[in-house]
Amino acid sequence: MPTLNWIGKDKVVNHHLDVPYRTLDTQYTFQSCKQTAGDSAPNMESDNLIIHGDNLEALKALLPHYEGRVKCIYIDPPYNTGNEGWVYNDNVNDPKIKRWLNNVVGKEGEDLSRHDKWLCMMYPRLKLLHKLLAEDGAIFISIDDSEQANLKLVMDEIFGANNFVSTVIWRKNYAPKSSAKYLSEDHEYIIIYTRKLTDWAINLMPRTEKQDKAYKNPDNDPRGLWRPNNLAARNFYSKGTYSIECPGGRIIAGPPPGSYWRVSEEKFWDMNRDNRIWWGKDGNGVPAPKIFLSEVKQGVVPQTFWSYEEVGHTQEAKKEVISILDSQASDSVFSTPKPVRLIERILQLGSKPGDIILDSFAGSGTTAHAVLNLNRQDGGKRKFILVEMEDYAETITAERVRRVMLSNFTPPHQLHIIDDQPETESFSYCTLGESLFDEEGNINPAVPIEKLREYIWFTETRLGGTPQLYKPQSPATHEDAGTSYWLGTCDDTAYYFCYEPEAATTLNLSLLTHIRERAGQYIIYADASTLADTFLQQHRIIFKKIPRDISRL
């Protein structure tokens, strides 16, 4: 398989492993129910997250709870067009990206072209997104011609060429740009990959009134609406050349020249006896097999060309952002946002009502808006995770989501306040907290003990999920302080994390007297051990030294 090489690639191929694991700190939780609308609830956590921070570190921080659980990822990364005026600085000269490149790629980074920089920035992020994606999930990436070819090769390398689904063309403009140097670009691409194509199934598009309009029932068939189909086809069929006598007496000598009847003569008359052939009002028409609406797919196979009439255009997207935020500033910040209808189409194809959706280049929060819209339409419980590194994460991204939750956004670009909100909608606003380890590899004493316990539990068991579902056991379930080290038991293995921020812990006979859980095997973390290897083996104990034996994500 062809692979893409660029300056700095060798420095970033495994860089996702070196990204420090940082905690996620909930700053507040917003709820839309009238009793608490607008209130901050710092002690609560929502299934919906908006994270302010570098998306590389944020994706790493999500691993303990979400690895392999995200069903649909949509990202709209910088297109790398060289346009300095865009907030993302999409020629990748943003100071934050430049500092990152200097640290990771080193002096070699001084010679990078803007394409090298873009690839260095994207590669580790795509590696982490691959880890977060469920095996039956899909990732949708918006891009234009600036990096489309490079992105396709990188995605083949990370996700596998055999997991490529298709490339969608979205017509984003409805009028040519007179300022275009050569051709006015009317389209962008959406590249689609799965984690494992054999496990993924795309959803059908709902049928439209226009598609169903052709179905009628002029003969009052009790099976309901139907439409006539063409009996003739161009494909050769050895049994498809017979003559037909119509009920009205007309003789049809055979199919039109160069074509054949679709079914054999025997099959044709069987269909007629079942009233599945339409002969026209006078009984002398060319016979047409009936296709009943009740028997066709209750959905439409999606196509790869999406027009702005179907899914919106960039001007519509700008009006949406301005209408919701009621601020002209948002127009200057987001010159090319995505319309809600476009993201709704992606979520309709790639998610189900209970799935987790992730957008790590969140921008103005369109993805969350689309999730809320779909949930309101079908009663679903989709959950969103947004990551935004820019300073407007709270004032624009979170603010837009907050206002949508308190309102009913209805095209064309009007915001209607809901007086009787049916259910509570919420999100937790998070920032990146402390790094778990310092530069020497030691545990950072500033990290809360519960965050350490959750991390150890995940790296040992790979039980991802929300903290409510997979949180390590509470120390309060034990009788004395010594057994507060117990994390939980999984697959007949009991896990203990014997750690004290201010003192060293030792695995010895005294500590073992506090081990109360019955299990086939024990994995015990401590700073040191005084027990002989033969004793440990005899009692099915695996000792792991802190911090040496703590796995790095």
Coordinates of C-alpha atoms in Angstrom, one line a residue:
M1 CA 0.0 0.0 0.0
P2 CA 1.4 3.4 -0.9
T3 CA 2.4 5.5 2.1
L4 CA 2.9 9.2 2.5
N5 CA 6.2 10.6 3.8
W6 CA 6.9 14.2 4.9
I7 CA 9.5 16.1 6.9
G8 CA 8.9 15.4 10.6
K9 CA 6.8 12.2 10.2
D10 CA 9.2 10.1 12.1
K11 CA 8.8 12.4 15.1
V12 CA 5.0 12.3 15.2
V13 CA 4.2 8.7 14.2
N14 CA 4.2 7.6 17.9
H15 CA 3.9 11.0 19.5
H16 CA 0.4 10.2 20.8
L17 CA 2.1 7.8 23.2
D18 CA 4.2 10.6 24.6
V19 CA 1.4 13.1 25.1
P20 CA 1.0 13.5 28.9
Y21 CA -2.2 12.2 30.4
R22 CA -4.1 15.0 32.0
T23 CA -7.2 15.0 34.1
L24 CA -10.5 16.6 33.0
D25 CA -11.7 19.1 35.6
T26 CA -15.4 20.0 35.5
Q27 CA -15.9 23.7 36.0
Y28 CA -19.6 23.7 36.0
T29 CA -22.7 21.8 34.7
F30 CA -25.4 23.7 32.9
Q31 CA -29.0 22.4 32.9
S32 CA -31.8 23.6 30.8
C33 CA -34.8 22.7 33.0
K34 CA -36.6 25.8 34.2
Q35 CA -35.9 25.2 37.8
T36 CA -32.1 25.3 37.4
A37 CA -31.7 27.0 34.0
G38 CA -28.4 28.9 33.9
D39 CA -27.3 27.6 37.3
S40 CA -23.8 26.3 37.9
A41 CA -23.7 22.8 39.4
P42 CA -20.0 22.1 40.0
N43 CA -20.7 18.8 41.8
M44 CA -22.7 17.4 39.0
E45 CA -21.5 15.8 35.8
S46 CA -23.4 15.5 32.5
D47 CA -23.0 12.9 29.8
N48 CA -22.5 15.8 27.4
L49 CA -19.1 17.5 27.6
I50 CA -17.6 20.7 26.3
I51 CA -13.8 20.7 26.9
H52 CA -11.6 23.8 26.6
G53 CA -8.0 22.8 25.9
D54 CA -5.6 21.5 23.3
N55 CA -7.4 18.8 21.5
L56 CA -4.4 16.5 21.4
E57 CA -4.2 16.5 25.2
A58 CA -8.0 16.4 25.5
L59 CA -8.3 13.3 23.3
K60 CA -5.7 11.6 25.5
A61 CA -7.7 12.6 28.6
L62 CA -10.8 11.0 27.2
L63 CA -9.3 7.6 26.8
P64 CA -10.0 6.1 30.2
H65 CA -13.7 6.6 29.9
Y66 CA -14.3 6.6 26.1
E67 CA -11.7 4.4 24.3
G68 CA -13.6 2.3 21.8
R69 CA -17.0 3.8 22.7
V70 CA -17.5 6.7 20.4
K71 CA -19.9 5.7 17.6
C72 CA -19.6 8.8 15.4
I73 CA -16.8 11.3 15.0
Y74 CA -17.1 14.5 13.0
I75 CA -14.2 16.9 12.6
D76 CA -13.7 20.0 10.6
P77 CA -10.0 20.6 10.9
P78 CA -8.1 23.6 9.5
Y79 CA -8.0 23.2 5.7
N80 CA -4.5 24.7 5.4
T81 CA -5.5 27.1 2.6
G82 CA -2.9 29.7 3.6
N83 CA -5.7 32.1 4.6
E84 CA -4.1 34.1 7.5
G85 CA -7.4 35.8 8.4
W86 CA -9.2 32.7 9.7
V87 CA -9.2 32.1 13.5
Y88 CA -7.8 28.7 13.1
N89 CA -4.9 30.2 11.2
D90 CA -5.3 27.5 8.7
N91 CA -1.8 27.8 7.2
V92 CA -0.8 26.3 10.5
N93 CA 1.2 29.2 11.7
D94 CA -0.8 29.6 14.9
P95 CA 1.6 30.3 17.7
K96 CA 0.3 27.3 19.7
I97 CA 1.0 24.9 16.8
K98 CA 4.4 26.5 16.1
R99 CA 5.4 25.9 19.8
W100 CA 4.2 22.4 19.6
L101 CA 6.1 21.7 16.4
N102 CA 9.3 23.2 17.9
N103 CA 9.0 20.9 20.9
V104 CA 8.1 17.7 19.1
V105 CA 9.8 18.0 15.7
G106 CA 12.8 20.1 16.9
K107 CA 15.1 22.1 14.6
E108 CA 14.0 20.1 11.6
G109 CA 10.7 21.9 12.0
E110 CA 12.2 25.1 10.7
D111 CA 12.3 23.6 7.2
L112 CA 8.7 22.4 7.2
S113 CA 6.4 23.5 4.4
R114 CA 2.8 24.3 5.5
H115 CA 1.8 20.8 4.3
D116 CA 4.4 19.2 6.5
K117 CA 3.2 21.2 9.4
W118 CA -0.4 20.3 8.8
L119 CA 0.4 16.6 8.6
C120 CA 2.5 16.8 11.7
M121 CA -0.4 18.4 13.5
M122 CA -3.0 16.0 12.3
Y123 CA -1.3 12.6 12.5
P124 CA -1.2 12.2 16.3
R125 CA -4.7 13.5 16.7
L126 CA -6.0 11.0 14.1
K127 CA -4.2 8.2 16.0
L128 CA -6.1 9.1 19.2
L129 CA -9.4 9.5 17.4
H130 CA -8.8 6.0 16.0
K131 CA -8.5 4.7 19.6
L132 CA -11.7 6.4 20.7
L133 CA -13.8 5.2 17.8
A134 CA -15.9 2.1 18.4
E135 CA -15.4 -0.9 16.1
D136 CA -18.8 -0.4 14.6
G137 CA -18.3 3.4 14.5
A138 CA -17.4 5.8 11.7
I139 CA -15.5 9.1 11.3
F140 CA -16.5 11.9 9.0
I141 CA -13.9 14.5 8.1
S142 CA -14.6 17.8 6.2
I143 CA -11.7 18.9 4.0
D144 CA -11.1 20.8 0.7
D145 CA -8.6 20.3 -2.1
S146 CA -5.7 21.8 -0.1
E147 CA -5.1 18.6 1.9
Q148 CA -7.7 16.1 0.6
A149 CA -5.1 13.9 -1.2
N150 CA -2.7 13.9 1.8
L151 CA -5.5 13.3 4.3
K152 CA -6.7 10.3 2.2
L153 CA -3.3 8.6 2.3
V154 CA -2.8 9.3 6.1
M155 CA -6.3 7.9 6.8
D156 CA -5.4 4.8 4.8
E157 CA -2.4 4.4 7.0
I158 CA -4.1 4.9 10.3
F159 CA -7.6 3.5 9.8
G160 CA -6.7 1.1 7.0
A161 CA -7.5 1.4 3.3
N162 CA -10.0 -1.5 3.6
N163 CA -12.0 0.6 6.1
F164 CA -12.6 3.5 3.6
V165 CA -16.3 4.0 2.9
S166 CA -16.6 6.9 0.5
T167 CA -16.0 10.5 -0.2
V168 CA -19.0 12.8 -0.2
I169 CA -19.0 16.0 -2.3
W170 CA -20.9 18.9 -0.6
R171 CA -21.9 21.8 -2.8
K172 CA -21.5 24.6 -0.3
N173 CA -22.1 27.7 -2.4
Y174 CA -25.2 28.7 -4.4
A175 CA -23.4 31.5 -6.5
P176 CA -20.0 31.9 -8.0
K177 CA -17.4 34.1 -6.3
S178 CA -16.3 36.9 -8.6
S179 CA -13.1 37.2 -6.6
A180 CA -11.9 33.7 -7.6
K181 CA -8.5 33.7 -9.3
Y182 CA -9.3 30.8 -11.6
L183 CA -12.4 28.8 -10.8
S184 CA -15.0 29.5 -8.1
E185 CA -14.8 26.6 -5.8
D186 CA -18.3 25.4 -5.0
H187 CA -17.6 22.2 -3.1
E188 CA -15.9 20.6 -0.2
Y189 CA -15.3 16.9 0.6
I190 CA -16.4 14.7 3.6
I191 CA -14.2 11.7 3.8
I192 CA -15.7 8.7 5.6
Y193 CA -13.8 5.8 7.3
T194 CA -14.9 3.2 9.8
R195 CA -12.9 1.5 12.5
K196 CA -14.0 -1.9 11.2
L197 CA -16.0 -1.9 8.0
T198 CA -17.4 -5.4 8.4
D199 CA -19.0 -4.3 11.7
W200 CA -20.5 -1.0 10.5
A201 CA -23.8 -0.4 8.7
I202 CA -24.8 3.0 7.4
N203 CA -28.3 4.2 8.2
L204 CA -30.7 4.7 5.3
M205 CA -32.1 8.2 4.6
P206 CA -35.7 8.7 5.5
R207 CA -38.1 8.7 2.5
T208 CA -39.4 12.1 1.4
E209 CA -42.9 13.1 0.3
K210 CA -41.5 13.7 -3.2
Q211 CA -40.3 10.1 -3.4
D212 CA -43.6 8.7 -2.1
K213 CA -45.7 11.0 -4.4
A214 CA -45.4 8.5 -7.3
Y215 CA -47.2 5.8 -5.3
K216 CA -51.0 5.8 -5.9
N217 CA -53.8 3.2 -5.9
P218 CA -56.1 3.7 -8.9
D219 CA -57.5 0.1 -8.7
N220 CA -58.1 0.2 -4.9
D221 CA -55.7 -2.7 -4.3
P222 CA -56.1 -3.7 -0.6
R223 CA -52.3 -3.9 -0.3
G224 CA -52.2 -0.1 -0.5
L225 CA -50.2 2.4 -2.5
W226 CA -48.1 1.2 -5.5
R227 CA -46.3 2.5 -8.6
P228 CA -45.9 0.9 -12.0
N229 CA -42.5 -0.5 -12.9
N230 CA -41.2 -1.1 -16.4
L231 CA -41.6 -4.8 -17.5
A232 CA -38.8 -4.4 -20.2
A233 CA -35.1 -4.3 -19.5
R234 CA -32.0 -4.2 -21.8
N235 CA -30.2 -7.1 -20.0
F236 CA -30.4 -10.3 -22.0
Y237 CA -32.8 -12.9 -20.6
S238 CA -33.4 -16.1 -22.5
K239 CA -37.0 -16.5 -21.2
G240 CA -38.0 -12.9 -21.8
T241 CA -39.1 -12.9 -25.4
Y242 CA -42.7 -14.1 -25.3
S243 CA -45.9 -12.4 -26.6
I244 CA -48.6 -11.2 -24.3
E245 CA -52.4 -10.9 -24.8
C246 CA -53.9 -8.0 -22.8
P247 CA -57.3 -8.4 -21.0
G248 CA -58.7 -5.9 -23.5
G249 CA -57.8 -8.1 -26.4
R250 CA -54.6 -6.3 -27.6
I251 CA -51.7 -8.6 -28.6
I252 CA -48.2 -7.5 -27.7
A253 CA -45.8 -9.5 -29.9
G254 CA -42.9 -9.1 -27.5
P255 CA -40.7 -6.6 -25.7
P256 CA -39.4 -3.5 -27.5
P257 CA -36.5 -4.0 -29.9
G258 CA -33.2 -4.4 -28.1
S259 CA -34.9 -5.3 -24.7
Y260 CA -36.3 -8.3 -22.9
W261 CA -39.1 -8.9 -20.4
R262 CA -37.8 -8.9 -16.9
V263 CA -39.5 -12.2 -15.8
S264 CA -40.3 -15.5 -17.5
E265 CA -43.8 -16.1 -19.0
E266 CA -44.7 -18.4 -16.2
K267 CA -43.7 -15.9 -13.5
F268 CA -45.5 -13.1 -15.4
W269 CA -48.9 -14.9 -15.3
D270 CA -48.3 -15.9 -11.6
M271 CA -47.9 -12.2 -10.9
N272 CA -51.1 -11.4 -12.8
R273 CA -53.1 -13.9 -10.9
D274 CA -51.9 -12.1 -7.7
N275 CA -53.1 -8.8 -9.1
R276 CA -49.5 -7.5 -9.4
I277 CA -49.8 -6.5 -13.0
W278 CA -51.3 -3.1 -14.1
W279 CA -52.8 -3.2 -17.6
G280 CA -53.9 0.4 -17.8
K281 CA -57.3 1.8 -17.3
D282 CA -58.7 0.2 -20.5
G283 CA -57.0 -3.1 -20.0
N284 CA -54.9 -2.7 -23.2
G285 CA -51.8 -0.9 -21.8
V286 CA -48.3 -2.3 -21.8
P287 CA -48.3 -4.5 -18.6
A288 CA -46.5 -3.0 -15.7
P289 CA -45.5 -4.9 -12.5
K290 CA -46.7 -3.2 -9.3
I291 CA -44.2 -2.0 -6.7
F292 CA -46.0 -1.6 -3.4
L293 CA -44.8 1.2 -1.0
S294 CA -45.3 -1.2 1.9
E295 CA -42.7 -3.6 0.3
V296 CA -39.9 -1.2 -0.6
K297 CA -37.1 -0.2 1.7
Q298 CA -38.4 2.2 4.3
G299 CA -35.4 4.4 3.6
V300 CA -33.2 5.6 0.8
V301 CA -29.6 4.6 0.1
P302 CA -27.6 7.8 0.6
Q303 CA -25.7 9.3 -2.4
T304 CA -22.3 10.9 -2.5
F305 CA -23.4 14.3 -3.8
W306 CA -25.1 16.5 -1.3
S307 CA -26.5 19.8 -2.6
Y308 CA -27.0 22.9 -0.6
E309 CA -30.8 22.6 -1.1
E310 CA -30.6 19.3 0.9
V311 CA -28.1 20.1 3.6
G312 CA -27.5 23.9 3.6
H313 CA -24.7 26.2 2.5
T314 CA -22.1 28.4 4.1
Q315 CA -24.3 31.5 4.1
E316 CA -27.0 29.6 5.9
A317 CA -24.5 28.5 8.5
K318 CA -23.3 32.1 9.1
K319 CA -26.9 33.2 9.6
E320 CA -27.4 30.4 12.1
V321 CA -24.4 31.4 14.2
I322 CA -25.3 35.1 14.2
S323 CA -29.0 34.5 14.9
I324 CA -28.3 32.3 17.9
L325 CA -25.4 34.3 19.4
D326 CA -26.9 37.7 18.4
S327 CA -23.5 39.0 17.8
Q328 CA -21.8 40.3 14.7
A329 CA -18.5 39.3 16.3
S330 CA -19.3 35.7 15.7
D331 CA -19.4 36.4 11.9
S332 CA -15.9 37.6 11.9
V333 CA -14.7 34.7 14.0
F334 CA -16.4 32.0 11.9
S335 CA -16.2 33.0 8.3
T336 CA -16.9 29.4 7.1
P337 CA -19.0 27.5 9.7
K338 CA -20.9 24.4 8.8
P339 CA -24.7 24.4 8.5
V340 CA -26.7 22.4 11.1
R341 CA -28.4 20.5 8.4
L342 CA -25.1 19.2 7.1
I343 CA -24.1 17.8 10.4
E344 CA -27.6 16.4 11.0
R345 CA -27.2 14.5 7.7
I346 CA -23.9 13.0 8.9
L347 CA -25.4 12.0 12.3
Q348 CA -28.5 10.5 10.5
L349 CA -26.2 8.3 8.5
G350 CA -23.6 7.5 11.2
S351 CA -25.3 7.3 14.6
K352 CA -28.2 5.8 16.4
P353 CA -30.4 7.5 19.2
G354 CA -28.2 6.3 22.1
D355 CA -24.7 6.9 20.6
I356 CA -21.8 9.1 21.7
I357 CA -20.8 11.7 19.1
L358 CA -17.3 13.5 19.2
D359 CA -16.1 16.7 17.6
S360 CA -12.6 17.6 18.5
F361 CA -12.5 20.8 16.3
A362 CA -15.7 22.1 17.7
G363 CA -15.7 25.7 16.6
S364 CA -19.0 27.4 17.2
G365 CA -20.6 24.1 18.5
T366 CA -22.6 23.1 15.4
T367 CA -22.2 19.4 16.1
A368 CA -23.8 19.8 19.6
H369 CA -26.6 21.8 18.0
A370 CA -27.3 19.0 15.5
V371 CA -27.3 16.4 18.2
L372 CA -29.8 18.3 20.2
N373 CA -32.0 18.8 17.1
L374 CA -32.0 15.1 16.3
N375 CA -32.8 14.1 19.9
R376 CA -35.7 16.4 19.9
Q377 CA -37.0 15.0 16.6
D378 CA -36.8 11.3 17.5
G379 CA -36.7 11.3 21.3
G380 CA -33.1 9.9 21.1
K381 CA -30.5 10.1 23.9
R382 CA -27.4 10.9 21.8
K383 CA -24.5 12.4 23.7
F384 CA -22.0 14.9 22.5
I385 CA -18.3 15.6 23.4
L386 CA -16.9 18.8 22.0
V387 CA -13.3 20.0 22.2
E388 CA -12.2 23.5 21.4
M389 CA -8.7 24.9 22.1
E390 CA -9.4 28.6 21.4
D391 CA -10.4 31.1 24.1
Y392 CA -13.9 31.4 22.7
A393 CA -14.7 27.8 23.9
E394 CA -16.8 29.3 26.8
T395 CA -18.1 32.5 25.3
I396 CA -19.1 31.1 21.9
T397 CA -19.0 27.3 21.8
A398 CA -20.6 26.7 25.2
E399 CA -22.8 29.8 24.9
R400 CA -24.3 28.6 21.6
V401 CA -25.1 25.2 23.1
R402 CA -26.5 26.9 26.2
R403 CA -28.9 29.0 24.1
V404 CA -30.0 26.1 21.9
M405 CA -30.8 24.1 25.0
L406 CA -33.0 27.0 26.3
S407 CA -34.7 27.4 22.9
N408 CA -36.2 25.7 19.9
F409 CA -34.1 26.7 16.9
T410 CA -36.3 26.6 13.8
P411 CA -35.2 27.5 10.2
P412 CA -35.0 30.0 8.7
H413 CA -32.6 31.2 11.4
Q414 CA -35.1 32.1 14.1
L415 CA -34.7 31.3 17.8
H416 CA -37.9 30.6 19.7
I417 CA -37.9 30.3 23.5
I418 CA -39.5 27.1 24.8
D419 CA -42.0 27.7 27.6
D420 CA -42.5 24.0 28.3
Q421 CA -39.2 22.2 27.8
P422 CA -40.0 18.4 27.8
E423 CA -36.8 17.1 29.3
T424 CA -33.7 18.5 30.9
E425 CA -30.7 19.0 28.6
S426 CA -27.3 19.6 30.1
F427 CA -23.6 19.7 29.5
S428 CA -20.5 19.9 31.7
Y429 CA -17.9 22.5 30.9
C430 CA -14.4 21.1 31.5
T431 CA -10.8 22.2 31.3
L432 CA -7.6 20.2 31.3
G433 CA -6.2 19.7 34.7
E434 CA -2.9 18.4 36.1
S435 CA -0.7 16.0 34.3
L436 CA -0.7 12.6 36.0
F437 CA 3.1 12.3 35.9
D438 CA 5.9 14.9 36.1
E439 CA 8.8 15.1 33.7
E440 CA 10.7 12.4 35.6
G441 CA 7.9 10.0 35.4
N442 CA 6.8 10.3 39.0
I443 CA 3.2 10.7 40.1
N444 CA 2.2 14.3 40.3
P445 CA 1.1 14.9 44.0
A446 CA -1.3 17.6 42.9
V447 CA -3.5 15.1 41.0
P448 CA -6.6 14.1 43.1
I449 CA -6.4 10.5 44.4
E450 CA -9.7 9.5 42.7
K451 CA -8.3 10.5 39.3
L452 CA -5.3 8.3 40.0
R453 CA -7.5 5.4 41.0
E454 CA -9.7 5.8 37.9
Y455 CA -6.6 5.8 35.7
I456 CA -5.1 2.7 37.2
W457 CA -8.4 0.9 37.0
F458 CA -8.7 1.7 33.3
T459 CA -5.2 0.8 32.3
E460 CA -5.5 -2.6 34.1
T461 CA -9.1 -3.5 33.0
R462 CA -9.7 -1.4 29.9
L463 CA -13.2 -0.9 31.3
G464 CA -14.0 2.4 29.7
G465 CA -17.3 4.3 30.1
T466 CA -18.7 7.1 32.1
P467 CA -17.5 7.4 35.7
Q468 CA -21.0 6.6 36.9
L469 CA -20.8 3.2 35.2
Y470 CA -17.2 2.2 35.7
K471 CA -15.9 4.1 38.6
P472 CA -13.6 2.1 40.9
Q473 CA -15.1 0.9 44.1
S474 CA -15.5 3.3 47.0
P475 CA -13.1 2.8 49.9
A476 CA -16.2 3.3 52.2
T477 CA -17.2 -0.3 51.4
H478 CA -14.4 -1.6 53.6
E479 CA -14.1 -1.8 57.3
D480 CA -10.7 -0.1 57.9
A481 CA -8.4 2.4 56.3
G482 CA -5.9 -0.1 55.0
T483 CA -8.4 -1.7 52.6
S484 CA -9.3 1.7 51.1
Y485 CA -6.6 0.8 48.6
W486 CA -9.0 -1.6 46.9
L487 CA -10.0 -0.5 43.4
G488 CA -12.3 -3.3 42.4
T489 CA -12.5 -6.8 41.1
C490 CA -12.6 -7.8 37.5
D491 CA -12.4 -11.3 35.9
D492 CA -11.6 -12.9 39.3
T493 CA -8.7 -10.4 39.8
A494 CA -8.7 -8.0 42.7
Y495 CA -6.8 -4.7 42.1
Y496 CA -5.2 -2.6 44.9
F497 CA -3.5 0.7 44.5
C498 CA -1.5 1.3 47.7
Y499 CA -0.5 4.9 47.4
E500 CA 0.0 7.8 49.8
P501 CA 1.0 11.2 48.5
E502 CA 3.0 12.0 51.6
A503 CA 4.5 8.6 52.4
A504 CA 5.9 5.5 50.9
T505 CA 3.9 2.3 51.0
T506 CA 5.3 -1.2 51.4
L507 CA 3.7 -4.5 50.4
N508 CA 4.3 -6.7 53.5
L509 CA 2.5 -9.1 55.7
S510 CA 1.0 -6.2 57.7
L511 CA -0.6 -4.7 54.6
L512 CA -1.9 -8.2 53.5
T513 CA -3.9 -8.5 56.6
H514 CA -6.2 -5.8 55.2
I515 CA -6.8 -7.7 51.9
R516 CA -10.4 -8.9 52.4
E517 CA -11.6 -9.5 48.8
R518 CA -11.8 -13.1 47.6
A519 CA -10.3 -13.5 44.1
G520 CA -8.2 -15.9 42.0
Q521 CA -5.5 -13.4 41.6
Y522 CA -4.3 -10.1 43.2
I523 CA -2.6 -7.2 41.5
I524 CA -1.2 -4.9 44.1
Y525 CA 0.6 -1.5 43.5
A526 CA 2.9 -0.2 46.1
D527 CA 6.2 1.8 46.4
A528 CA 8.1 -1.3 47.6
S529 CA 7.7 -4.9 48.6
T530 CA 9.5 -7.0 51.2
L531 CA 7.8 -10.2 50.3
A532 CA 9.7 -13.0 48.6
D533 CA 8.9 -13.9 45.0
T534 CA 8.0 -17.5 46.0
F535 CA 5.5 -16.1 48.6
L536 CA 3.9 -13.9 46.0
Q537 CA 3.6 -16.7 43.5
Q538 CA 2.2 -19.1 46.1
H539 CA -0.5 -16.6 47.0
R540 CA -1.2 -15.5 43.4
I541 CA -0.1 -12.0 44.0
I542 CA 1.5 -9.8 41.3
F543 CA 3.4 -6.8 42.7
K544 CA 3.7 -3.6 40.7
K545 CA 6.0 -0.9 41.7
I546 CA 4.8 2.7 41.8
P547 CA 5.5 4.6 39.5
R548 CA 7.7 2.2 37.4
D549 CA 4.9 -0.3 36.6
I550 CA 2.1 2.1 35.9
S551 CA 1.1 1.8 32.3
R552 CA 1.3 4.9 30.1
L553 CA -1.6 5.4 27.8

